[in-house]
């Protein structure tokens, strides 16, 4: 395990990087314990549980949690370990991912919990001697919201509150913008990837690959190679911003993209003619107020890449499963639900275009993983252009090796 | 039924049987089962009518599309499905790409509002 010099926030030198982090069992376990179990984790949107009584289950077994997220009758969203206080069955079983319930009824012996996690009914309670209901209620998980997203933190006591964790985006007003009620889930897709979770993140945190890997799809029209990343100082979770602009001289939309641009809001790869939002919030996005702005890409530790566009946003999450496998998630949100077929056509074309381009991004991961595991490539190298990756792995490494306490004492 | 289909959509009726598929998963399967000759022929034949098709469907709220018109909507979404295949990749699948069949489509935009 070659140790590397990880000093300096803005990388000025390329960096040789030891690859055991992508497959070693002990390193993976340290990441789970010191990073994932001590970070705020983005698990979904408030709109996934829009009404009092709505719930969803998030099984993140590699991280050691099945979380039951509940929109309480009092309007508060809470999260609990989905573990019955009787003999530990899942209170909401795996086949029910989402729904609405007046109370939660464990299927095993029928214990009932209310929306605040309180144990409210035990069938045949007289069979138990001295049963203390308070001791057997659902165990809470720290749960908070930001930008309309639901976040969980498995630490006993999170080192930071969520607003602080997501600085400087909180001060920038991005959370308020993303929390506005008009955002509409336009698309979601998932994939099980036989590659370490960090490869999934790496793929979206640099523009160096665009000219080559996306040569057939978006290269030229979205020049990324020369983009200078902003790397946020302070060793926080919000790592980086990459701002991408269209090259209007090289953009040759497809016939369908040209038609769609007249029908609805902007997409990721095509500017819309009816999209008035591109220059709307100068303090929140498109900070340079350029008319050719395409999107801002934020890297957020541990496992999120957030793409902010004028009329939508996308979020990628990469979940560890084993040292050499992960789950990729992509959710796409648009400004409001489509009101007519043309708007839906516009959204669908963007969704399918994004999906096709992302399959290019996903295409390398399993090949790379297989090569890493063979062990013939103990080192890889990141360029200055891939500087966000240098900083991403530096921060992860510090948390993984030194543990979360180190992080608390740093600020 | 047929009297609710406006005349401008009539030229597209011949494509419905093969290409008007209601879900994204079905449209992906059709895309991948087709060769480029078939995709290009379908794409080029429908393209001149696509604007008219969408304008026709736009006369109705999305959740109140007449049943007879829905297949034409599916046809338009099939066009969206093959946009990059025809105009970018020149291949039914994404060359070297992660297989589309391995994506779990959790939420199909076209599945919520108007089925
Ligand atoms: S395990 Fe839940 S009621 Fe027994
Ligand atoms: Fe990419």
Coordinates of C-alpha atoms and ligand atoms in Angstrom, one line a residue:
Chain A
X1 CA 0.0 0.0 0.0
X2 CA 2.0 2.9 -1.2
X3 CA 1.1 6.0 0.8
X4 CA 0.7 9.2 -1.1
X5 CA 1.3 12.8 -0.5
X6 CA -2.2 14.3 -0.2
X7 CA -1.5 17.9 0.7
X8 CA -2.9 21.0 -0.8
X9 CA -6.5 21.8 -1.7
X10 CA -6.2 22.8 -5.3
X11 CA -4.2 20.2 -7.1
X12 CA -1.3 21.6 -9.1
X13 CA 0.4 18.3 -9.8
X14 CA -0.8 15.0 -11.2
X15 CA -1.1 12.3 -8.6
X16 CA -0.2 8.6 -8.6
X17 CA -2.8 6.7 -6.7
X18 CA -2.7 3.3 -5.1
X19 CA -5.6 1.1 -6.3
X20 CA -6.1 -1.1 -3.4
X21 CA -8.8 1.3 -2.3
X22 CA -11.0 0.0 -5.1
X23 CA -11.0 -3.6 -3.9
X24 CA -9.4 -4.3 -0.5
X25 CA -11.8 -5.7 2.0
X26 CA -10.3 -4.0 5.0
X27 CA -10.3 -0.6 3.3
X28 CA -13.9 -1.1 2.3
X29 CA -14.9 -1.9 5.9
X30 CA -13.1 1.2 7.1
X31 CA -15.0 3.3 4.5
X32 CA -18.3 1.9 5.7
X33 CA -17.5 2.5 9.4
X34 CA -15.7 5.8 9.2
X35 CA -17.3 7.4 6.2
X36 CA -20.7 6.1 5.5
X37 CA -21.8 5.5 9.1
X38 CA -20.6 9.1 10.0
X39 CA -21.8 11.1 7.0
X40 CA -25.1 12.7 6.1
X41 CA -26.5 10.3 3.4
X42 CA -28.9 11.5 0.7
X43 CA -31.6 8.8 0.5
X44 CA -34.4 10.4 -1.5
X45 CA -36.8 13.3 -1.7
X46 CA -39.6 14.6 0.5
X47 CA -41.8 14.1 -2.5
X48 CA -41.2 10.4 -2.1
X49 CA -43.3 10.6 1.1
X50 CA -45.5 13.6 0.3
X51 CA -48.3 13.2 2.7
X52 CA -48.7 12.4 6.5
X53 CA -48.7 8.6 6.8
X54 CA -46.5 8.1 3.8
X55 CA -43.4 5.9 4.3
X56 CA -40.6 4.4 2.4
X57 CA -37.9 1.8 3.2
X58 CA -34.3 2.3 2.3
X59 CA -32.3 -1.0 2.6
X60 CA -28.6 -0.1 2.7
X61 CA -27.4 -3.4 4.0
X62 CA -23.7 -2.9 3.2
X63 CA -23.8 0.2 5.4
X64 CA -25.7 -1.9 8.0
X65 CA -29.1 -0.3 7.9
X66 CA -32.6 -0.8 6.8
X67 CA -34.2 2.6 7.3
X68 CA -37.9 3.2 7.6
X69 CA -38.6 6.8 6.7
X70 CA -42.0 8.1 7.8
X71 CA -43.9 11.3 7.2
X72 CA -45.6 11.7 10.6
X73 CA -49.1 12.9 11.2
X74 CA -47.5 16.0 12.8
X75 CA -45.9 16.8 9.4
X76 CA -42.4 15.8 10.6
X77 CA -40.3 13.4 8.6
X78 CA -38.6 10.8 10.8
X79 CA -36.4 7.8 10.2
X80 CA -36.1 4.6 12.2
X81 CA -34.2 1.4 12.1
X82 CA -36.6 -0.9 10.4
X83 CA -36.1 -3.5 13.2
X84 CA -38.8 -4.7 15.4
X85 CA -38.3 -4.3 19.1
X86 CA -39.6 -7.8 19.8
X87 CA -37.3 -10.3 17.9
X88 CA -35.8 -8.1 15.3
X89 CA -37.9 -8.8 12.2
X90 CA -38.2 -6.0 9.6
X91 CA -41.3 -4.0 10.6
X92 CA -41.9 -3.2 7.0
X93 CA -40.8 -6.2 4.9
X94 CA -38.6 -5.8 1.9
X95 CA -41.3 -6.2 -0.7
X96 CA -43.0 -3.0 0.4
X97 CA -40.8 -0.2 -0.6
X98 CA -43.2 2.7 -0.3
X99 CA -46.7 3.3 0.8
X100 CA -49.1 4.9 3.3
X101 CA -49.9 3.4 6.7
X102 CA -51.9 4.5 9.8
X103 CA -49.4 2.5 11.9
X104 CA -46.7 -0.1 11.3
X105 CA -47.6 -3.7 12.1
X106 CA -44.7 -6.2 12.3
X107 CA -45.9 -9.3 10.4
X108 CA -44.1 -11.8 12.7
X109 CA -46.1 -11.4 15.9
X110 CA -48.1 -8.3 15.3
X111 CA -46.4 -5.6 17.4
X112 CA -47.7 -2.2 16.3
X113 CA -45.7 1.1 16.1
X114 CA -47.1 4.6 15.5
X115 CA -45.6 7.2 13.2
X116 CA -43.3 8.4 16.0
X117 CA -41.8 5.0 16.5
X118 CA -43.7 4.4 19.7
X119 CA -44.7 0.8 20.5
X120 CA -48.5 1.1 20.8
X121 CA -49.8 -2.4 20.8
X122 CA -48.5 -5.9 21.8
X123 CA -50.8 -8.8 21.1
X124 CA -51.1 -10.9 24.2
X125 CA -49.1 -8.4 26.3
X126 CA -49.9 -10.5 29.4
X127 CA -47.5 -13.2 28.1
X128 CA -44.6 -10.8 28.8
X129 CA -43.6 -10.0 32.3
X130 CA -42.5 -6.4 33.0
X131 CA -42.6 -5.3 29.4
X132 CA -41.4 -1.7 29.1
X133 CA -42.9 -0.4 25.9
X134 CA -40.5 2.6 25.9
X135 CA -37.6 0.3 25.7
X136 CA -38.9 -1.6 22.7
X137 CA -40.0 1.2 20.4
X138 CA -38.4 1.8 17.0
X139 CA -34.8 3.1 17.3
X140 CA -34.6 6.5 15.6
X141 CA -32.0 7.5 13.0
X142 CA -30.9 11.1 12.7
X143 CA -33.0 12.5 9.8
X144 CA -33.1 16.0 8.3
X145 CA -34.0 17.7 5.0
X146 CA -32.1 20.0 2.7
X147 CA -33.1 21.2 -0.7
X148 CA -36.2 18.9 -0.6
X149 CA -33.9 15.9 -0.1
X150 CA -34.1 13.5 2.9
X151 CA -30.8 12.9 4.6
X152 CA -29.9 10.3 7.2
X153 CA -27.0 10.1 9.6
X154 CA -26.2 6.9 11.4
X155 CA -23.7 8.4 13.9
X156 CA -24.7 8.5 17.5
X157 CA -24.2 12.2 17.4
X158 CA -23.5 13.8 14.0
X159 CA -20.5 15.9 14.0
X160 CA -22.3 18.6 12.1
X161 CA -25.9 19.6 11.4
X162 CA -27.0 19.1 7.8
X163 CA -27.0 22.8 6.8
X164 CA -23.5 23.1 8.0
X165 CA -22.5 19.9 6.4
X166 CA -23.7 21.2 3.0
X167 CA -21.9 24.5 3.2
X168 CA -21.2 26.5 1.1
X169 CA -24.2 25.4 -0.9
X170 CA -26.5 26.3 2.0
X171 CA -25.3 29.9 2.1
X172 CA -25.4 30.0 -1.7
X173 CA -29.2 29.5 -1.5
X174 CA -29.1 26.3 -3.5
X175 CA -31.0 24.3 -0.8
X176 CA -33.8 26.8 -0.9
X177 CA -33.9 26.6 -4.6
X178 CA -34.0 22.8 -4.7
X179 CA -36.6 22.7 -2.0
X180 CA -39.2 24.7 -4.0
X181 CA -42.3 22.6 -4.4
X182 CA -42.5 22.7 -8.2
X183 CA -39.8 20.1 -8.8
X184 CA -41.2 17.1 -10.4
X185 CA -39.5 13.7 -10.7
X186 CA -39.2 13.1 -14.4
X187 CA -37.1 10.0 -14.4
X188 CA -35.2 7.5 -12.3
X189 CA -33.1 4.6 -13.1
X190 CA -30.8 2.2 -11.2
X191 CA -28.2 -0.4 -12.0
X192 CA -26.2 -2.9 -10.1
X193 CA -22.6 -2.4 -11.1
X194 CA -19.8 -4.9 -10.6
X195 CA -17.4 -2.1 -9.6
X196 CA -16.4 -0.3 -6.5
X197 CA -18.7 2.6 -5.6
X198 CA -15.9 5.1 -6.0
X199 CA -15.5 4.3 -9.7
X200 CA -19.2 5.4 -10.1
X201 CA -18.4 8.7 -8.5
X202 CA -15.1 9.2 -10.3
X203 CA -16.9 8.9 -13.7
X204 CA -18.9 12.1 -13.1
X205 CA -16.3 14.2 -11.3
X206 CA -14.0 15.0 -14.3
X207 CA -14.5 16.3 -17.8
X208 CA -11.3 14.7 -19.2
X209 CA -13.2 11.7 -20.5
X210 CA -15.8 13.6 -22.5
X211 CA -13.8 13.9 -25.8
X212 CA -13.1 10.2 -25.9
X213 CA -15.7 8.3 -24.1
X214 CA -18.6 10.5 -25.4
X215 CA -17.0 11.0 -28.8
X216 CA -20.2 9.7 -30.5
X217 CA -22.7 11.5 -28.3
X218 CA -21.9 14.9 -26.7
X219 CA -18.2 15.6 -27.3
X220 CA -17.7 19.0 -28.9
X221 CA -21.1 20.3 -28.0
X222 CA -20.3 20.2 -24.3
X223 CA -16.6 21.0 -24.0
X224 CA -15.4 19.8 -20.7
X225 CA -11.8 19.1 -21.0
X226 CA -10.6 22.6 -20.4
X227 CA -13.1 23.3 -17.5
X228 CA -11.3 24.5 -14.4
X229 CA -12.9 23.0 -11.4
X230 CA -13.8 25.0 -8.3
X231 CA -12.6 23.0 -5.3
X232 CA -14.2 24.2 -2.1
X233 CA -11.8 24.7 0.8
X234 CA -12.3 23.7 4.3
X235 CA -12.2 19.9 4.0
X236 CA -16.0 19.7 4.0
X237 CA -18.4 17.4 2.3
X238 CA -19.1 19.7 -0.5
X239 CA -16.1 19.1 -2.7
X240 CA -16.3 20.7 -6.0
X241 CA -18.2 22.6 -8.7
X242 CA -17.6 22.1 -12.4
X243 CA -19.5 24.5 -14.6
X244 CA -20.2 23.3 -18.1
X245 CA -21.1 25.5 -21.1
X246 CA -22.4 24.6 -24.5
X247 CA -20.2 25.3 -27.4
X248 CA -22.7 26.9 -29.7
X249 CA -20.5 26.6 -32.7
X250 CA -20.2 22.9 -32.3
X251 CA -23.8 22.1 -31.2
X252 CA -25.6 20.4 -33.9
X253 CA -28.9 19.2 -32.3
X254 CA -30.6 16.2 -33.7
X255 CA -33.9 16.9 -35.6
X256 CA -35.8 15.6 -32.5
X257 CA -33.8 17.8 -30.1
X258 CA -34.5 20.9 -32.3
X259 CA -38.2 20.1 -32.2
X260 CA -38.2 19.4 -28.5
X261 CA -36.5 22.7 -27.8
X262 CA -39.7 24.4 -29.1
X263 CA -42.0 22.3 -26.9
X264 CA -40.8 22.5 -23.4
X265 CA -38.1 23.3 -20.9
X266 CA -34.4 22.9 -21.3
X267 CA -32.6 19.6 -21.2
X268 CA -29.1 18.6 -20.3
X269 CA -27.7 18.7 -23.8
X270 CA -30.0 21.1 -25.7
X271 CA -30.9 24.6 -24.9
X272 CA -34.6 25.3 -24.9
X273 CA -36.3 28.1 -26.8
X274 CA -39.0 28.3 -24.1
X275 CA -36.7 28.1 -21.1
X276 CA -36.5 31.4 -19.4
X277 CA -34.8 30.1 -16.3
X278 CA -31.2 29.9 -17.4
X279 CA -30.2 33.3 -16.1
X280 CA -32.8 33.5 -13.3
X281 CA -31.0 32.9 -10.1
X282 CA -27.5 34.4 -10.4
X283 CA -26.5 33.7 -6.8
X284 CA -27.7 30.1 -7.0
X285 CA -26.6 28.8 -10.4
X286 CA -25.0 29.9 -13.6
X287 CA -22.9 32.2 -11.4
X288 CA -21.3 33.9 -14.4
X289 CA -24.7 34.5 -16.0
X290 CA -23.6 33.2 -19.3
X291 CA -26.3 32.5 -21.9
X292 CA -24.4 29.4 -23.1
X293 CA -24.5 27.9 -19.6
X294 CA -25.4 24.2 -19.5
X295 CA -25.1 23.0 -15.9
X296 CA -23.2 23.0 -12.7
X297 CA -21.9 19.7 -11.4
X298 CA -21.3 19.4 -7.7
X299 CA -19.3 16.6 -6.0
X300 CA -20.6 16.0 -2.5
X301 CA -19.1 13.5 -0.1
X302 CA -19.5 10.7 0.3
X303 CA -21.4 9.5 -2.7
X304 CA -23.4 12.2 -4.5
X305 CA -22.9 14.1 -7.7
X306 CA -25.5 16.8 -8.2
X307 CA -26.2 18.4 -11.6
X308 CA -28.0 21.7 -11.4
X309 CA -29.6 23.0 -14.6
X310 CA -31.8 26.0 -15.1
X311 CA -35.0 24.1 -15.4
X312 CA -34.1 20.9 -13.7
X313 CA -31.5 18.9 -11.7
X314 CA -30.2 15.4 -11.6
X315 CA -28.7 13.5 -8.7
X316 CA -26.4 10.5 -8.9
X317 CA -25.8 8.3 -5.9
X318 CA -23.4 5.5 -5.6
X319 CA -24.0 2.9 -2.9
X320 CA -21.4 0.5 -1.7
X321 CA -22.5 -3.1 -1.8
X322 CA -19.3 -5.1 -1.6
X323 CA -15.7 -3.9 -2.2
X324 CA -16.2 -4.8 -5.9
X325 CA -19.9 -4.0 -6.5
X326 CA -22.2 -1.1 -6.0
X327 CA -25.6 0.3 -6.9
X328 CA -25.9 3.3 -9.2
X329 CA -28.9 5.6 -8.9
X330 CA -29.9 8.5 -11.1
X331 CA -32.9 10.7 -10.4
X332 CA -33.9 13.5 -12.9
X333 CA -36.2 16.3 -11.8
X334 CA -37.9 18.9 -14.0
X335 CA -39.5 22.2 -13.5
X336 CA -43.1 21.1 -12.9
X337 CA -45.0 18.1 -14.4
X338 CA -45.7 18.2 -18.1
X339 CA -49.0 19.8 -18.9
X340 CA -49.4 18.6 -22.4
X341 CA -47.9 15.9 -24.7
X342 CA -45.3 18.2 -26.2
X343 CA -43.9 19.0 -22.8
X344 CA -43.8 15.3 -22.0
X345 CA -42.1 14.6 -25.3
X346 CA -39.5 17.2 -24.4
X347 CA -38.9 15.6 -21.0
X348 CA -38.8 12.1 -22.4
X349 CA -36.3 13.0 -25.1
X350 CA -34.0 14.5 -22.5
X351 CA -34.5 11.5 -20.2
X352 CA -33.6 9.0 -23.0
X353 CA -30.7 11.1 -24.2
X354 CA -29.3 11.4 -20.7
X355 CA -29.8 7.7 -20.2
X356 CA -28.0 6.8 -23.4
X357 CA -25.0 9.1 -22.5
X358 CA -24.8 7.7 -19.0
X359 CA -24.5 4.2 -20.4
X360 CA -21.3 5.4 -21.9
X361 CA -20.1 6.6 -18.5
X362 CA -21.1 3.3 -16.9
X363 CA -19.5 1.3 -19.7
X364 CA -15.9 1.4 -18.4
X365 CA -16.5 0.6 -14.7
X366 CA -16.7 -3.1 -14.7
X367 CA -13.8 -3.5 -17.0
X368 CA -11.7 -1.3 -14.9
X369 CA -12.8 -3.1 -11.7
X370 CA -11.8 -6.5 -13.2
X371 CA -8.4 -5.1 -14.0
X372 CA -7.9 -3.7 -10.6
X373 CA -8.7 -7.0 -8.9
X374 CA -6.1 -8.7 -11.0
X375 CA -3.6 -6.6 -9.2
X376 CA -1.4 -5.9 -12.2
X377 CA -2.0 -2.2 -11.8
X378 CA -1.1 -1.2 -8.3
X379 CA -1.1 2.4 -9.2
X380 CA -3.2 4.7 -11.5
X381 CA -2.6 8.4 -12.2
X382 CA -4.8 11.4 -12.0
X383 CA -4.0 14.6 -14.0
X384 CA -4.5 18.1 -12.9
X385 CA -7.6 18.1 -15.2
X386 CA -8.8 15.3 -12.9
X387 CA -8.0 17.4 -9.9
X388 CA -11.4 16.9 -8.3
X389 CA -10.7 13.2 -8.1
X390 CA -7.4 13.9 -6.4
X391 CA -9.2 16.0 -3.8
X392 CA -12.2 13.6 -3.6
X393 CA -9.9 10.7 -2.7
X394 CA -7.7 12.8 -0.4
X395 CA -10.8 13.7 1.7
X396 CA -12.1 10.2 1.7
X397 CA -8.8 8.8 2.6
X398 CA -8.5 11.1 5.5
X399 CA -11.9 10.1 6.8
X400 CA -11.3 6.4 6.1
X401 CA -7.9 6.2 7.7
X402 CA -8.2 8.7 10.5
X403 CA -11.8 8.2 11.3
X404 CA -14.6 10.7 11.9
X405 CA -13.1 12.2 15.1
X406 CA -10.3 13.6 13.1
X407 CA -12.9 15.3 10.9
X408 CA -14.6 16.9 13.9
X409 CA -11.4 18.3 15.2
X410 CA -10.3 19.8 11.9
X411 CA -12.6 22.7 11.7
Chain B
X1 CA -62.8 5.2 -32.6
X2 CA -61.2 6.0 -35.9
X3 CA -63.3 9.2 -36.4
X4 CA -61.5 10.8 -33.5
X5 CA -58.2 10.4 -35.3
X6 CA -57.6 13.6 -37.3
X7 CA -56.7 13.2 -41.0
X8 CA -53.1 14.5 -40.5
X9 CA -52.3 11.4 -38.4
X10 CA -53.6 8.9 -41.0
X11 CA -50.2 8.5 -42.8
X12 CA -48.8 7.2 -39.5
X13 CA -51.4 4.5 -38.9
X14 CA -49.3 2.0 -40.8
X15 CA -46.6 2.3 -38.1
X16 CA -48.7 1.7 -35.1
X17 CA -48.7 -2.0 -35.0
X18 CA -45.0 -2.4 -34.9
X19 CA -43.8 0.7 -33.2
X20 CA -46.6 2.1 -30.9
X21 CA -45.5 0.5 -27.6
X22 CA -46.8 1.9 -24.3
X23 CA -43.8 1.5 -22.1
X24 CA -40.2 2.6 -22.2
X25 CA -39.0 -1.0 -21.5
X26 CA -41.0 -2.2 -24.5
X27 CA -39.6 0.5 -26.7
X28 CA -36.0 -0.2 -25.6
X29 CA -36.6 -3.9 -26.5
X30 CA -38.0 -2.9 -29.9
X31 CA -35.0 -0.6 -30.5
X32 CA -32.5 -3.3 -29.6
X33 CA -34.3 -6.0 -31.7
X34 CA -34.2 -3.8 -34.8
X35 CA -31.4 -3.2 -37.2
X36 CA -30.3 0.2 -38.3
X37 CA -32.1 -0.1 -41.6
X38 CA -35.4 -0.6 -39.8
X39 CA -34.8 2.1 -37.3
X40 CA -33.7 4.6 -40.0
X41 CA -36.6 3.8 -42.2
X42 CA -39.1 4.3 -39.3
X43 CA -37.4 7.5 -38.1
X44 CA -37.2 9.1 -41.6
X45 CA -40.8 8.2 -42.4
X46 CA -42.3 9.6 -39.2
X47 CA -40.0 12.6 -38.8
X48 CA -41.9 14.9 -41.3
X49 CA -45.2 14.1 -39.4
X50 CA -43.8 14.4 -35.9
X51 CA -44.5 18.1 -35.4
X52 CA -48.1 17.7 -36.6
X53 CA -48.6 14.7 -34.4
X54 CA -47.4 16.6 -31.3
X55 CA -49.5 19.6 -32.1
X56 CA -52.6 17.4 -32.5
X57 CA -52.0 15.8 -29.1
X58 CA -51.3 19.2 -27.6
X59 CA -54.9 20.1 -28.1
X60 CA -55.8 17.9 -25.1
X61 CA -54.7 18.0 -21.5
X62 CA -52.2 15.2 -21.0
X63 CA -54.5 13.3 -18.7
X64 CA -57.5 13.5 -21.1
X65 CA -56.0 12.3 -24.3
X66 CA -58.6 10.3 -26.3
X67 CA -57.8 6.6 -26.3
X68 CA -57.5 6.6 -30.1
X69 CA -54.7 9.1 -30.0
X70 CA -52.6 7.5 -27.3
X71 CA -50.9 5.1 -29.8
X72 CA -49.7 8.1 -31.7
X73 CA -48.1 9.4 -28.5
X74 CA -46.4 6.1 -28.1
X75 CA -45.1 6.4 -31.6
X76 CA -43.6 9.8 -30.8
X77 CA -41.9 8.4 -27.7
X78 CA -40.5 5.6 -29.9
X79 CA -39.0 8.3 -32.0
X80 CA -37.5 9.8 -28.8
X81 CA -36.2 6.4 -27.8
X82 CA -34.2 6.0 -31.1
X83 CA -33.1 9.6 -31.4
X84 CA -29.5 9.0 -30.4
X85 CA -29.3 5.6 -32.0
X86 CA -30.2 7.1 -35.4
X87 CA -28.6 10.6 -35.2
X88 CA -25.6 9.9 -32.9
X89 CA -24.5 6.3 -32.5
X90 CA -25.6 5.0 -36.0
X91 CA -26.2 1.8 -34.1
X92 CA -29.3 0.4 -32.3
X93 CA -27.4 -0.1 -29.1
X94 CA -24.9 2.2 -27.6
X95 CA -21.5 1.0 -29.0
X96 CA -19.5 -0.3 -26.1
X97 CA -22.1 1.1 -23.7
X98 CA -23.4 -0.4 -20.5
X99 CA -26.4 -2.6 -21.6
X100 CA -29.7 -0.7 -21.6
X101 CA -31.3 -4.0 -20.5
X102 CA -29.4 -3.8 -17.2
X103 CA -31.0 -0.5 -16.2
X104 CA -33.9 -0.7 -13.8
X105 CA -36.4 2.0 -14.9
X106 CA -37.9 2.9 -11.6
X107 CA -40.1 5.7 -12.8
X108 CA -41.1 6.1 -16.4
X109 CA -42.2 9.6 -17.0
X110 CA -44.6 8.4 -19.6
X111 CA -46.1 5.9 -17.2
X112 CA -47.7 8.3 -14.7
X113 CA -49.9 10.9 -16.2
X114 CA -51.8 9.5 -19.1
X115 CA -52.1 5.7 -19.1
Ligands
LIG1 S1 -40.5 -9.8 15.6 FE1 -41.9 -8.2 15.4 S2 -43.6 -8.8 16.5 FE2 -42.1 -10.4 16.9
LIG2 FE1 -19.5 11.4 -18.9

